[in-house]
mmCIF file of C-alpha atoms in Angstrom:
data_model
loop_
_atom_site.group_PDB
_atom_site.id
_atom_site.type_symbol
_atom_site.label_atom_id
_atom_site.label_comp_id
_atom_site.label_asym_id
_atom_site.label_seq_id
_atom_site.Cartn_x
_atom_site.Cartn_y
_atom_site.Cartn_z
ATOM 1 C CA MET A 21 -114.719 -56.705 -75.838
ATOM 2 C CA ALA A 22 -114.630 -53.857 -73.391
ATOM 3 C CA THR A 23 -113.537 -54.485 -69.826
ATOM 4 C CA THR A 24 -114.040 -52.412 -66.693
ATOM 5 C CA THR A 25 -111.740 -52.167 -63.703
ATOM 6 C CA ALA A 26 -112.773 -51.207 -60.170
ATOM 7 C CA SER A 27 -110.723 -48.538 -58.471
ATOM 8 C CA VAL A 28 -109.194 -49.567 -55.127
ATOM 9 C CA PRO A 29 -108.435 -46.884 -52.486
ATOM 10 C CA THR A 30 -104.738 -46.673 -51.792
ATOM 11 C CA GLU A 31 -104.815 -44.561 -48.606
ATOM 12 C CA ALA A 32 -106.524 -45.093 -45.272
ATOM 13 C CA PRO A 33 -108.875 -42.374 -44.055
ATOM 14 C CA ALA A 34 -107.301 -39.649 -41.951
ATOM 15 C CA TYR A 35 -109.707 -40.310 -39.064
ATOM 16 C CA ASP A 36 -111.022 -43.417 -37.454
ATOM 17 C CA ASN A 37 -114.687 -42.466 -37.270
ATOM 18 C CA GLN A 38 -117.286 -40.247 -38.861
ATOM 19 C CA ASP A 39 -120.386 -38.575 -37.531
ATOM 20 C CA SER A 40 -123.882 -38.983 -38.999
ATOM 21 C CA THR A 41 -123.239 -36.315 -41.640
ATOM 22 C CA GLY A 42 -120.136 -38.051 -42.924
ATOM 23 C CA THR A 43 -117.745 -35.505 -41.423
ATOM 24 C CA SER A 44 -114.514 -37.056 -40.206
ATOM 25 C CA GLN A 45 -113.860 -36.770 -36.458
ATOM 26 C CA PRO A 46 -110.559 -37.313 -34.638
ATOM 27 C CA ALA A 47 -110.186 -40.482 -32.594
ATOM 28 C CA ALA A 48 -111.136 -40.308 -28.922
ATOM 29 C CA GLN A 49 -108.342 -39.179 -26.611
ATOM 30 C CA SER A 50 -106.928 -41.605 -24.079
ATOM 31 C CA PRO A 51 -108.508 -41.145 -20.617
ATOM 32 C CA ARG A 52 -105.050 -41.020 -19.057
ATOM 33 C CA ILE A 53 -103.835 -38.273 -21.387
ATOM 34 C CA ALA A 54 -107.006 -36.233 -20.980
ATOM 35 C CA ALA A 55 -106.740 -36.451 -17.186
ATOM 36 C CA LEU A 56 -103.040 -35.536 -17.315
ATOM 37 C CA LYS A 57 -103.776 -32.399 -19.348
ATOM 38 C CA ALA A 58 -106.474 -31.380 -16.884
ATOM 39 C CA ALA A 59 -104.416 -32.088 -13.749
ATOM 40 C CA PHE A 60 -100.965 -30.747 -14.627
ATOM 41 C CA PRO A 61 -101.797 -27.004 -14.815
ATOM 42 C CA LEU A 62 -103.314 -27.153 -11.337
ATOM 43 C CA THR A 63 -100.075 -28.525 -9.880
ATOM 44 C CA VAL A 64 -97.709 -25.985 -11.451
ATOM 45 C CA PRO A 65 -97.984 -23.430 -8.598
ATOM 46 C CA ILE A 66 -97.269 -26.222 -6.106
ATOM 47 C CA CYS A 67 -94.240 -27.288 -8.137
ATOM 48 C CA MET A 68 -92.237 -24.160 -7.306
ATOM 49 C CA GLY A 69 -93.006 -24.341 -3.601
ATOM 50 C CA PHE A 70 -92.279 -28.059 -3.335
ATOM 51 C CA LEU A 71 -89.018 -27.811 -5.262
ATOM 52 C CA PHE A 72 -87.781 -25.058 -2.953
ATOM 53 C CA LEU A 73 -88.933 -26.658 0.303
ATOM 54 C CA GLY A 74 -87.800 -30.110 -0.807
ATOM 55 C CA ALA A 75 -84.387 -28.728 -1.740
ATOM 56 C CA SER A 76 -84.147 -27.015 1.658
ATOM 57 C CA TYR A 77 -84.885 -30.314 3.366
ATOM 58 C CA GLY A 78 -82.359 -32.168 1.205
ATOM 59 C CA MET A 79 -79.697 -29.529 1.881
ATOM 60 C CA LEU A 80 -80.362 -29.784 5.612
ATOM 61 C CA MET A 81 -79.882 -33.559 5.458
ATOM 62 C CA GLY A 82 -76.708 -33.106 3.425
ATOM 63 C CA THR A 83 -75.200 -30.614 5.865
ATOM 64 C CA LYS A 84 -75.885 -33.054 8.715
ATOM 65 C CA GLY A 85 -73.741 -35.684 6.996
ATOM 66 C CA PHE A 86 -76.420 -37.797 5.301
ATOM 67 C CA SER A 87 -76.101 -39.038 1.734
ATOM 68 C CA PHE A 88 -78.574 -37.753 -0.858
ATOM 69 C CA VAL A 89 -80.113 -41.249 -0.814
ATOM 70 C CA TRP A 90 -81.615 -40.512 2.602
ATOM 71 C CA PRO A 91 -83.734 -37.485 1.624
ATOM 72 C CA MET A 92 -84.619 -39.122 -1.696
ATOM 73 C CA CYS A 93 -85.948 -42.294 -0.036
ATOM 74 C CA MET A 94 -87.532 -40.516 2.924
ATOM 75 C CA SER A 95 -89.403 -38.093 0.684
ATOM 76 C CA ALA A 96 -90.614 -41.012 -1.442
ATOM 77 C CA PHE A 97 -91.705 -43.336 1.371
ATOM 78 C CA ILE A 98 -92.595 -40.950 4.235
ATOM 79 C CA PHE A 99 -93.866 -38.050 2.117
ATOM 80 C CA ALA A 100 -94.834 -35.856 5.053
ATOM 81 C CA GLY A 101 -92.908 -32.619 4.668
ATOM 82 C CA SER A 102 -93.127 -31.339 8.224
ATOM 83 C CA MET A 103 -92.331 -34.755 9.681
ATOM 84 C CA GLU A 104 -89.344 -35.151 7.388
ATOM 85 C CA PHE A 105 -87.818 -31.964 8.789
ATOM 86 C CA VAL A 106 -88.462 -33.210 12.318
ATOM 87 C CA THR A 107 -86.949 -36.601 11.452
ATOM 88 C CA VAL A 108 -83.554 -34.974 10.882
ATOM 89 C CA ASN A 109 -83.216 -34.247 14.598
ATOM 90 C CA LEU A 110 -84.794 -37.584 15.544
ATOM 91 C CA LEU A 111 -82.088 -39.426 13.605
ATOM 92 C CA LEU A 112 -79.364 -37.449 15.377
ATOM 93 C CA SER A 113 -80.809 -37.694 18.897
ATOM 94 C CA ALA A 114 -81.118 -40.573 21.342
ATOM 95 C CA PHE A 115 -83.238 -43.506 20.193
ATOM 96 C CA ASN A 116 -86.783 -43.034 21.506
ATOM 97 C CA PRO A 117 -89.338 -44.815 19.292
ATOM 98 C CA ILE A 118 -92.349 -44.024 21.494
ATOM 99 C CA ALA A 119 -91.702 -40.272 21.396
ATOM 100 C CA ALA A 120 -91.073 -40.460 17.647
ATOM 101 C CA PHE A 121 -94.347 -42.334 17.112
ATOM 102 C CA LEU A 122 -96.386 -39.877 19.183
ATOM 103 C CA LEU A 123 -94.755 -36.908 17.491
ATOM 104 C CA ALA A 124 -95.427 -38.307 14.017
ATOM 105 C CA LEU A 125 -99.026 -39.080 14.969
ATOM 106 C CA MET A 126 -99.696 -35.597 16.294
ATOM 107 C CA VAL A 127 -97.919 -33.752 13.487
ATOM 108 C CA ASN A 128 -99.923 -35.639 10.856
ATOM 109 C CA ALA A 129 -103.180 -36.075 12.763
ATOM 110 C CA ARG A 130 -104.905 -33.655 10.380
ATOM 111 C CA HIS A 131 -104.671 -36.341 7.689
ATOM 112 C CA LEU A 132 -107.289 -38.313 9.607
ATOM 113 C CA PHE A 133 -109.838 -35.672 8.711
ATOM 114 C CA TYR A 134 -108.560 -35.474 5.135
ATOM 115 C CA GLY A 135 -109.018 -39.217 4.749
ATOM 116 C CA LEU A 136 -112.542 -39.223 6.150
ATOM 117 C CA SER A 137 -113.652 -36.458 3.814
ATOM 118 C CA MET A 138 -112.230 -38.263 0.761
ATOM 119 C CA LEU A 139 -113.836 -41.659 1.418
ATOM 120 C CA GLY A 140 -116.638 -40.831 -0.998
ATOM 121 C CA PRO A 141 -114.546 -39.444 -3.889
ATOM 122 C CA PHE A 142 -112.071 -42.348 -3.647
ATOM 123 C CA LYS A 143 -114.785 -44.998 -3.633
ATOM 124 C CA GLY A 144 -114.685 -47.424 -6.545
ATOM 125 C CA LEU A 145 -111.254 -46.354 -7.864
ATOM 126 C CA GLY A 146 -109.749 -49.846 -7.621
ATOM 127 C CA TRP A 147 -105.965 -50.112 -7.611
ATOM 128 C CA LYS A 148 -105.532 -46.332 -7.602
ATOM 129 C CA ARG A 149 -107.079 -45.928 -4.165
ATOM 130 C CA PRO A 150 -104.157 -47.217 -1.986
ATOM 131 C CA TYR A 151 -101.704 -44.827 -3.635
ATOM 132 C CA LEU A 152 -104.146 -41.920 -3.441
ATOM 133 C CA ILE A 153 -104.456 -42.517 0.311
ATOM 134 C CA PHE A 154 -100.691 -42.799 0.757
ATOM 135 C CA GLY A 155 -99.830 -39.776 -1.390
ATOM 136 C CA MET A 156 -102.368 -37.384 0.107
ATOM 137 C CA CYS A 157 -100.808 -34.191 1.441
ATOM 138 C CA ASP A 158 -102.219 -30.752 2.220
ATOM 139 C CA GLU A 159 -101.807 -29.403 -1.292
ATOM 140 C CA THR A 160 -103.029 -32.570 -3.016
ATOM 141 C CA PHE A 161 -106.094 -32.662 -0.778
ATOM 142 C CA ALA A 162 -106.789 -29.007 -1.567
ATOM 143 C CA ILE A 163 -106.810 -29.706 -5.318
ATOM 144 C CA ASN A 164 -108.615 -33.050 -5.332
ATOM 145 C CA SER A 165 -111.322 -31.929 -2.926
ATOM 146 C CA SER A 166 -112.133 -28.617 -4.620
ATOM 147 C CA ALA A 167 -111.174 -28.909 -8.304
ATOM 148 C CA ARG A 168 -113.948 -28.992 -10.885
ATOM 149 C CA ILE A 169 -113.007 -31.928 -13.052
ATOM 150 C CA PRO A 170 -113.822 -31.179 -16.704
ATOM 151 C CA HIS A 171 -116.656 -33.120 -18.288
ATOM 152 C CA GLY A 172 -115.430 -36.359 -19.836
ATOM 153 C CA VAL A 173 -112.224 -36.545 -17.737
ATOM 154 C CA ASP A 174 -111.828 -39.727 -15.713
ATOM 155 C CA ARG A 175 -112.007 -38.887 -12.004
ATOM 156 C CA GLY A 176 -109.624 -41.636 -10.869
ATOM 157 C CA TRP A 177 -106.902 -40.712 -13.336
ATOM 158 C CA PHE A 178 -107.288 -37.016 -12.488
ATOM 159 C CA TYR A 179 -106.746 -37.711 -8.778
ATOM 160 C CA LEU A 180 -103.828 -40.007 -9.576
ATOM 161 C CA TRP A 181 -101.996 -37.470 -11.748
ATOM 162 C CA VAL A 182 -102.414 -34.686 -9.190
ATOM 163 C CA THR A 183 -101.040 -36.922 -6.437
ATOM 164 C CA LEU A 184 -98.176 -38.248 -8.540
ATOM 165 C CA PHE A 185 -97.110 -34.827 -9.819
ATOM 166 C CA ASN A 186 -97.055 -33.283 -6.353
ATOM 167 C CA GLN A 187 -95.050 -36.121 -4.835
ATOM 168 C CA SER A 188 -92.628 -36.054 -7.768
ATOM 169 C CA TYR A 189 -91.950 -32.359 -7.203
ATOM 170 C CA TRP A 190 -91.090 -33.009 -3.567
ATOM 171 C CA VAL A 191 -88.889 -36.040 -4.275
ATOM 172 C CA ILE A 192 -87.001 -34.214 -7.042
ATOM 173 C CA GLY A 193 -86.449 -31.161 -4.845
ATOM 174 C CA ALA A 194 -85.253 -33.256 -1.884
ATOM 175 C CA THR A 195 -82.882 -35.246 -4.084
ATOM 176 C CA ILE A 196 -81.374 -32.125 -5.657
ATOM 177 C CA GLY A 197 -80.999 -30.537 -2.233
ATOM 178 C CA GLY A 198 -79.298 -33.664 -0.914
ATOM 179 C CA LEU A 199 -76.817 -33.628 -3.778
ATOM 180 C CA ILE A 200 -76.037 -29.957 -3.205
ATOM 181 C CA GLY A 201 -76.026 -30.031 0.586
ATOM 182 C CA SER A 202 -73.154 -32.474 0.905
ATOM 183 C CA HIS A 203 -70.911 -30.046 -0.998
ATOM 184 C CA LEU A 204 -71.831 -26.817 0.798
ATOM 185 C CA ASP A 205 -68.921 -25.249 2.641
ATOM 186 C CA PHE A 206 -70.688 -22.267 4.258
ATOM 187 C CA ASN A 207 -72.523 -22.030 7.546
ATOM 188 C CA THR A 208 -76.062 -23.388 7.165
ATOM 189 C CA ASP A 209 -77.236 -22.782 10.730
ATOM 190 C CA GLY A 210 -80.883 -21.776 10.711
ATOM 191 C CA LEU A 211 -81.763 -23.611 7.504
ATOM 192 C CA GLU A 212 -84.218 -25.756 9.468
ATOM 193 C CA PHE A 213 -86.192 -22.556 10.144
ATOM 194 C CA VAL A 214 -87.568 -22.826 6.599
ATOM 195 C CA LEU A 215 -90.435 -25.027 7.802
ATOM 196 C CA THR A 216 -91.211 -22.691 10.697
ATOM 197 C CA ALA A 217 -91.283 -19.774 8.268
ATOM 198 C CA LEU A 218 -93.690 -21.707 6.033
ATOM 199 C CA PHE A 219 -96.127 -22.283 8.897
ATOM 200 C CA LEU A 220 -95.793 -18.655 9.942
ATOM 201 C CA VAL A 221 -96.773 -17.520 6.453
ATOM 202 C CA ILE A 222 -99.761 -19.903 6.474
ATOM 203 C CA PHE A 223 -100.788 -18.541 9.869
ATOM 204 C CA LEU A 224 -100.553 -14.925 8.706
ATOM 205 C CA ASP A 225 -102.490 -15.730 5.531
ATOM 206 C CA GLN A 226 -105.235 -17.339 7.599
ATOM 207 C CA TRP A 227 -105.293 -14.387 9.994
ATOM 208 C CA LEU A 228 -105.311 -11.628 7.377
ATOM 209 C CA GLY A 229 -107.650 -13.309 4.922
ATOM 210 C CA GLY A 230 -109.950 -15.087 7.339
ATOM 211 C CA LYS A 231 -113.126 -14.077 9.060
ATOM 212 C CA HIS A 232 -114.075 -14.347 12.728
ATOM 213 C CA ARG A 233 -114.142 -18.151 12.891
ATOM 214 C CA GLU A 234 -110.854 -18.637 11.040
ATOM 215 C CA ARG A 235 -109.155 -16.143 13.356
ATOM 216 C CA LEU A 236 -110.620 -17.824 16.401
ATOM 217 C CA SER A 237 -109.057 -21.126 15.305
ATOM 218 C CA ALA A 238 -105.661 -19.432 15.051
ATOM 219 C CA VAL A 239 -106.067 -17.846 18.502
ATOM 220 C CA ILE A 240 -106.950 -21.232 20.039
ATOM 221 C CA GLY A 241 -103.827 -22.770 18.534
ATOM 222 C CA VAL A 242 -101.557 -20.012 19.819
ATOM 223 C CA LEU A 243 -103.047 -20.015 23.325
ATOM 224 C CA ALA A 244 -102.870 -23.803 23.608
ATOM 225 C CA SER A 245 -99.204 -23.742 22.576
ATOM 226 C CA LEU A 246 -98.351 -20.970 25.044
ATOM 227 C CA ALA A 247 -100.138 -22.759 27.887
ATOM 228 C CA CYS A 248 -98.285 -26.017 27.199
ATOM 229 C CA LEU A 249 -94.998 -24.123 26.893
ATOM 230 C CA VAL A 250 -95.482 -22.696 30.387
ATOM 231 C CA LEU A 251 -96.610 -26.010 31.871
ATOM 232 C CA PHE A 252 -94.177 -28.454 30.238
ATOM 233 C CA GLY A 253 -91.197 -26.308 29.242
ATOM 234 C CA ALA A 254 -89.519 -25.673 25.897
ATOM 235 C CA ASP A 255 -88.232 -29.241 25.493
ATOM 236 C CA ASP A 256 -91.493 -31.121 26.092
ATOM 237 C CA PHE A 257 -94.345 -28.832 25.085
ATOM 238 C CA MET A 258 -94.838 -29.840 21.436
ATOM 239 C CA ILE A 259 -96.697 -33.137 21.834
ATOM 240 C CA PRO A 260 -98.984 -31.878 24.656
ATOM 241 C CA SER A 261 -99.802 -28.738 22.668
ATOM 242 C CA LEU A 262 -100.699 -30.766 19.571
ATOM 243 C CA ILE A 263 -102.920 -33.051 21.662
ATOM 244 C CA ALA A 264 -104.576 -30.037 23.304
ATOM 245 C CA MET A 265 -105.257 -28.380 19.940
ATOM 246 C CA LEU A 266 -106.663 -31.593 18.484
ATOM 247 C CA VAL A 267 -109.051 -32.044 21.424
ATOM 248 C CA LEU A 268 -110.128 -28.385 21.436
ATOM 249 C CA PHE A 269 -110.792 -28.318 17.706
ATOM 250 C CA MET A 270 -112.839 -31.521 17.882
ATOM 251 C CA VAL A 271 -114.899 -30.231 20.819
ATOM 252 C CA LEU A 272 -115.433 -26.785 19.270
ATOM 253 C CA ARG A 273 -115.927 -28.037 15.713
ATOM 254 C CA PRO A 274 -119.712 -27.337 15.635
ATOM 255 C CA TYR A 275 -118.931 -23.691 16.264
ATOM 256 C CA LEU A 276 -115.707 -23.381 14.272
ATOM 257 C CA ASP A 277 -116.849 -25.290 11.186
ATOM 258 C CA THR A 278 -117.381 -22.727 8.411
ATOM 259 C CA LEU A 279 -118.611 -25.352 5.957
ATOM 260 C CA LYS A 280 -121.970 -25.608 7.711
ATOM 261 C CA SER A 281 -122.542 -21.874 7.543
ATOM 262 C CA ASP A 282 -121.550 -21.862 3.868
ATOM 263 C CA ALA A 283 -123.953 -24.736 3.168
ATOM 264 C CA ALA A 284 -126.748 -22.930 4.996
ATOM 265 C CA ALA A 285 -126.094 -19.822 2.952
ATOM 266 C CA GLY A 286 -126.201 -21.937 -0.205
ATOM 267 C CA ASP A 287 -129.553 -23.415 0.831
ATOM 268 C CA ASP A 288 -130.971 -19.943 1.398
ATOM 269 C CA THR A 289 -129.738 -18.867 -2.013
ATOM 270 C CA ALA A 290 -131.282 -21.923 -3.670
ATOM 271 C CA ALA A 291 -134.584 -21.255 -1.920
ATOM 272 C CA ASN A 292 -134.696 -17.808 -3.452
ATOM 273 C CA VAL A 293 -134.107 -18.904 -7.035
ATOM 274 C CA CYS A 294 -136.033 -16.689 -9.440
ATOM 275 C CA ASN A 295 -137.520 -17.298 -12.861
ATOM 276 C CA ASN A 296 -137.159 -15.111 -15.922
ATOM 277 C CA ASP A 297 -139.643 -12.591 -14.511
ATOM 278 C CA ASP A 298 -137.412 -12.154 -11.403
ATOM 279 C CA ARG A 299 -140.164 -13.652 -9.240
ATOM 280 C CA PRO A 300 -139.602 -16.523 -6.811
ATOM 281 C CA VAL A 301 -140.434 -19.918 -8.267
ATOM 282 C CA ALA A 302 -143.135 -20.605 -5.656
ATOM 283 C CA THR A 303 -144.834 -17.286 -6.446
ATOM 284 C CA ALA A 304 -144.690 -17.950 -10.173
ATOM 285 C CA ALA A 305 -146.257 -21.405 -9.686
ATOM 286 C CA ALA A 306 -149.080 -19.927 -7.610
ATOM 287 C CA ASP A 307 -149.768 -17.293 -10.274
ATOM 288 C CA ALA A 308 -149.874 -19.948 -12.988
ATOM 289 C CA LYS A 309 -152.343 -21.999 -10.939
ATOM 290 C CA GLU A 310 -154.626 -18.995 -10.538
ATOM 291 C CA GLU A 311 -154.553 -18.343 -14.303
ATOM 292 C CA ARG A 312 -155.567 -21.948 -15.023
ATOM 293 C CA GLN A 313 -158.431 -21.753 -12.553
ATOM 294 C CA SER A 314 -159.691 -18.479 -14.044
#
């Protein structure tokens, strides 16, 4: 009597799913990994700048006698580059918490506007939102507010990776600088000028690459600082000048805001959208109506 045996597959398929034609497709990529791959390349240029500036800050702390633990913890928990440089002198000067509070508020007052503009994008992100608010800095805001997130990439994870990468660069740089700074045996006077040089470069970039309104903003900042320097002296002009600039920019915002002019230009462009015959859409619709009536 003849017998038949059924063959049993010994290997699992190479892919987890198949499309309607039976072609094997790779398994879906993790949302976290996809967002990481999209976010990391955008942070690479910031990496070099943050490592250098963070190391400069850590070296400055080290040359002032602080352990590397100080710049490492301050960069992790304060994470406000300009304020961290200022904090070096605050820690070495007489205890004045009110002046320190006002100085920190004025130096980082721009983050108020960053936060307001990101309320919409951060909405509905759950547990990620508190860290995104804490870790927002100038460069992170620039990426998260303007980057075109690829289709299919989770928005929350993209924002999180950008924020985490940028803060990690700064913390690593500050820690390395702190380790090196405590062992430097040459004169490091003037190292704190690194931050001033950074702002000077930003100012020159805004002046050379900007248009009338961007240059006017720079002129207002310079004039307000000079006026406060004359009125209050070199030791007390910083906080009044920051307050004066903040008030002036808020009052003059309707005139200085370039986003409104850009949006108006975009509306004009959209109104002049043309069809394939290079005719305005409204004109094409009118012509089509006439043809139907005839």
